[in-house]
Amino acid sequence: EWLPVSHLHVIGTELRRYTRDVLRGEGGSLSPTSRQVLARWAALVGDEKVDRSCGATVGFLGCSGTGSPAVETIARAQVANFVLVDGQRFAASNLERMHGSGASDLESDVAPYKVEVMERLIRDINPTANITKIVGNGLDDVVLDDLLRCDLVLGLTDTVHGRVLLG
């Protein structure tokens, strides 16, 4: 059963109170194309649950070998709101395992950030998606603030501090 969240209180060096409008991403109805893509899923679970899952905000802490297939899967499910977090640039060693990447990502003088490669992947699947890209890691305050907006956060990092943070 889906239960609404109206307020979130975070206790730390200061008390923070977030309200529903900050916690929820940009909602909205599904496009006709998204309805067609999800027709089988809607027949199984119903339109209301499809609308709820597509309006969700999903956070990805790590966008490389483990994160990129997760990003692709969630994008194909027509989820509308993404928070992508990764501090690294694309490198040759990423080509064999990072979905959405290509040899052209190695051709420029300055390689794109991994979050930029993921944005391109998402836009190829769902051009209307809302995407927040953060070049950084889970220890950055701005990352924590954006992850609080998410309905689901996936820890897909290979760093110990990233895993500890999510734990």
Short mmCIF file of N, CA, C and O in Angstrom, two decimals, residues 10-16:
data_model
loop_
_atom_site.label_atom_id
_atom_site.label_comp_id
_atom_site.label_asym_id
_atom_site.label_seq_id
_atom_site.Cartn_x
_atom_site.Cartn_y
_atom_site.Cartn_z
N VAL A 10 14.57 16.06 9.78
CA VAL A 10 15.94 15.57 9.83
C VAL A 10 16.64 16.26 10.99
O VAL A 10 16.68 17.49 11.07
N ILE A 11 17.16 15.45 11.89
CA ILE A 11 17.82 15.99 13.07
C ILE A 11 19.32 15.81 12.90
O ILE A 11 19.81 14.72 12.64
N GLY A 12 20.05 16.88 13.04
CA GLY A 12 21.50 16.88 12.93
C GLY A 12 22.02 18.06 13.72
O GLY A 12 21.54 18.34 14.81
N THR A 13 22.95 18.81 13.14
CA THR A 13 23.43 20.01 13.83
C THR A 13 22.33 21.06 13.88
O THR A 13 22.38 21.98 14.68
N GLU A 14 21.34 20.90 13.02
CA GLU A 14 20.15 21.75 13.05
C GLU A 14 18.95 20.89 12.70
O GLU A 14 19.10 19.82 12.09
N LEU A 15 17.78 21.32 13.09
CA LEU A 15 16.57 20.59 12.77
C LEU A 15 16.04 21.10 11.43
O LEU A 15 15.87 22.31 11.25
N ARG A 16 15.82 20.19 10.49
CA ARG A 16 15.28 20.57 9.19
C ARG A 16 13.92 19.93 9.03
O ARG A 16 13.73 18.76 9.36
#
